[in-house]
CSV table of C-alpha atoms in Angstrom, one decimal:
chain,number,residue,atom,x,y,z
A,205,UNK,CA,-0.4,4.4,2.6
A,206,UNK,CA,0.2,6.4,-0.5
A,207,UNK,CA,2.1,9.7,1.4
A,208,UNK,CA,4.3,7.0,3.0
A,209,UNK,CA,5.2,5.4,-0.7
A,210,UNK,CA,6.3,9.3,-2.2
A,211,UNK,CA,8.6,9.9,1.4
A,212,UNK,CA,10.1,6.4,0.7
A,213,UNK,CA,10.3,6.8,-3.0
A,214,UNK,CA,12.7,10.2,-2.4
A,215,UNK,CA,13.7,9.1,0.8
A,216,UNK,CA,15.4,6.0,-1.3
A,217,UNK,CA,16.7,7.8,-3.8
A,218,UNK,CA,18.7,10.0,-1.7
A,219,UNK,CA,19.8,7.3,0.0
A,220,UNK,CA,21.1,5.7,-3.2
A,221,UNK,CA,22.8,8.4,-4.6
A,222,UNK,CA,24.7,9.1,-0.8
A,223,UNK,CA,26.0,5.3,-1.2
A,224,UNK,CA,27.1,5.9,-4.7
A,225,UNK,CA,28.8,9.0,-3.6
A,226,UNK,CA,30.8,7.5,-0.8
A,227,UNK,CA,30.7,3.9,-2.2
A,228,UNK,CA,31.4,4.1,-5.2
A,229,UNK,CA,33.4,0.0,-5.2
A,230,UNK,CA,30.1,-1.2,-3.6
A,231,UNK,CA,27.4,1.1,-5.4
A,232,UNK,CA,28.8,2.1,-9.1
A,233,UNK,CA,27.5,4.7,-10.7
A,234,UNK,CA,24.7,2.4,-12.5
A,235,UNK,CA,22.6,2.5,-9.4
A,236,UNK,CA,21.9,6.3,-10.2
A,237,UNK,CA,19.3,4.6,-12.5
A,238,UNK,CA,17.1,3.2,-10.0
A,239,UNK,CA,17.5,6.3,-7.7
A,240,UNK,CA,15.9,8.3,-10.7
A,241,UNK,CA,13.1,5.6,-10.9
A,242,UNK,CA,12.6,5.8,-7.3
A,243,UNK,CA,12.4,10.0,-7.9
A,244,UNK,CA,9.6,9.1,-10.6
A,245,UNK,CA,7.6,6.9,-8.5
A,246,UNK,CA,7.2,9.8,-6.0
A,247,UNK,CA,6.4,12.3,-8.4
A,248,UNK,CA,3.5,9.6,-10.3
A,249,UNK,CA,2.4,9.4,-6.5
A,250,UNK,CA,2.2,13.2,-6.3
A,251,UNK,CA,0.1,14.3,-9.1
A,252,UNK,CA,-1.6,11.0,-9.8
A,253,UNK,CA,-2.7,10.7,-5.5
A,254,UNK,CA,-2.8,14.0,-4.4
A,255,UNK,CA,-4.4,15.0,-2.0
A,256,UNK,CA,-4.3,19.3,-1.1
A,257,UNK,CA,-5.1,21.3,-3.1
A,258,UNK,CA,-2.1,22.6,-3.8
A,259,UNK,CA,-1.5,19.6,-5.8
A,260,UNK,CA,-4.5,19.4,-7.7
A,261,UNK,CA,-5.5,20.0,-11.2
A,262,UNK,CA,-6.8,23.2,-11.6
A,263,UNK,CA,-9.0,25.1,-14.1
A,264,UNK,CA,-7.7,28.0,-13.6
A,265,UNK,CA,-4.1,27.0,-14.5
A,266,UNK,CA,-4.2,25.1,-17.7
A,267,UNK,CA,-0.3,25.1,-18.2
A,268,UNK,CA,0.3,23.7,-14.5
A,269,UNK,CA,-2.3,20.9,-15.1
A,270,UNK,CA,-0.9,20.5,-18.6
A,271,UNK,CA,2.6,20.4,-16.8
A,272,UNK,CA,1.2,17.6,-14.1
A,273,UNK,CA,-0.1,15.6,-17.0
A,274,UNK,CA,3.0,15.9,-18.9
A,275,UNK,CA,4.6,13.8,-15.5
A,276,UNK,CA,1.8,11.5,-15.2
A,277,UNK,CA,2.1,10.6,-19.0
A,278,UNK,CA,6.0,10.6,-18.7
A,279,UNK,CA,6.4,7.7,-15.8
A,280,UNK,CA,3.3,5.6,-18.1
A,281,UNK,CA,5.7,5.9,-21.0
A,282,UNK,CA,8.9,4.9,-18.8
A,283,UNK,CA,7.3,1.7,-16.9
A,284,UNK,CA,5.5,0.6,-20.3
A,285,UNK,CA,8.8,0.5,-22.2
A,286,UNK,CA,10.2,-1.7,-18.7
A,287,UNK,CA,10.3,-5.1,-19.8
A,288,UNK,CA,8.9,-6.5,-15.9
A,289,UNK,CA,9.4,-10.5,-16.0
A,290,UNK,CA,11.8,-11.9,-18.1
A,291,UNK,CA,9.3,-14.1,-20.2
A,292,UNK,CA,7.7,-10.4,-21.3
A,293,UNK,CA,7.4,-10.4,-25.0
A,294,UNK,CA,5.6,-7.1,-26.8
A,295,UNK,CA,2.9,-7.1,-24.3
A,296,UNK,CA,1.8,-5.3,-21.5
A,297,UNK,CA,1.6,-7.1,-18.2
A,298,UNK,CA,-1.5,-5.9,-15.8
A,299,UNK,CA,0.2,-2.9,-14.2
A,300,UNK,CA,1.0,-1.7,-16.8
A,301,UNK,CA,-2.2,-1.9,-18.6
A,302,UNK,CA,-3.9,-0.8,-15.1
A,303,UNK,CA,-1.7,2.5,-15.4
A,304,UNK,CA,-2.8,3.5,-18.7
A,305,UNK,CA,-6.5,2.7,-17.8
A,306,UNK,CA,-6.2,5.2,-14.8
A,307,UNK,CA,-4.1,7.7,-16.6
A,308,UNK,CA,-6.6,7.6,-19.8
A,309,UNK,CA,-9.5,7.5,-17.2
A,310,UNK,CA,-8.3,10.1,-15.2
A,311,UNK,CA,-7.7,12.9,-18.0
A,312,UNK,CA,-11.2,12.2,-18.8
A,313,UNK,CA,-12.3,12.6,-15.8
A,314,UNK,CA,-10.5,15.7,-14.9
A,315,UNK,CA,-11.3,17.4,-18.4
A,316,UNK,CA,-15.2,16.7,-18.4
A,317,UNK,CA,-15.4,18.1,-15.1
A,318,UNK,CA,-14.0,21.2,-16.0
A,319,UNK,CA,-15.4,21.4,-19.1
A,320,UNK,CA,-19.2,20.5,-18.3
A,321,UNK,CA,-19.5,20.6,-14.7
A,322,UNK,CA,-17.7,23.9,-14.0
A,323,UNK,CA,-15.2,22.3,-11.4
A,324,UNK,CA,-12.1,24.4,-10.5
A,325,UNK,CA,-9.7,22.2,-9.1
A,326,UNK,CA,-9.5,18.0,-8.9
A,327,UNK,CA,-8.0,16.3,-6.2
A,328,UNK,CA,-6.9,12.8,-8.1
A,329,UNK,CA,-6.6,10.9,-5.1
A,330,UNK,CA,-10.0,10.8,-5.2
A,331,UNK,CA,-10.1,8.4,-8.1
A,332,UNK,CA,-7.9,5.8,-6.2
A,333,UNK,CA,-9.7,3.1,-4.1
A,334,UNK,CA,-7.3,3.8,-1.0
A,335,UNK,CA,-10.6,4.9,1.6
């Protein structure tokens, strides 16, 4: 389910973008905004499901791992600013708060295995309940 969610996210925003293009009456230029959110859906999916290695965190590159992380914690920062139902006040709703609990959880994760248990690489779709 997931690997079909990142070819749809990019899949979409390309498809977005080719309408603004040749559109432009129809699809103004303000649509480019959800074509980049469909982009950073994708990416979330890549380094927060991955699933080759590849993709994974690695111990032996801290500045690529550092770099995934970066993106993971760049969407959570995007879609907790979102205000997602229009009676949202200053809190979280439970996506939100879900993606900070795996995010959180998942650094933790990653960095006490490499730290303690000597692991050289993390797959993180392994911490998702997708069997």
């Amino acid at each position: 389910m997931f690997p079909i969610l990142n070819f749809v996210s990019f899949i979409t925003a390309n498809g977005i973008r080719w309408l603004c293009k040749h559109f432009p009456d129809e699809f103004p230029e303000e649509y480019i905004v959800t074509a980049k959110f469909c982009e950073l859906v994708g990416e979330f999916n890549d380094y927060g499901n991955n699933r080759r290695r590849d993709m994974a965190m690695s111990a032996d590159n801290e500045a690529l791992t550092d770099e995934r992380k970066g993106k993971l914690r760049r969407f959570c920062e995007i879609y907790c600013s979102m205000k997602l139902h229009p009676s949202q006040r200053d809190s979280l709703k439970p996506s939100q708060k879900g993606l900070i609990l795996f995010m959180e959880s998942c650094f933790w994760i990653i960095d006490r295995l490499f730290k303690d248990y000597g692991y050289k690489y993390f797959l993180t779709a392994k911490l998702n309940t997708d069997p």
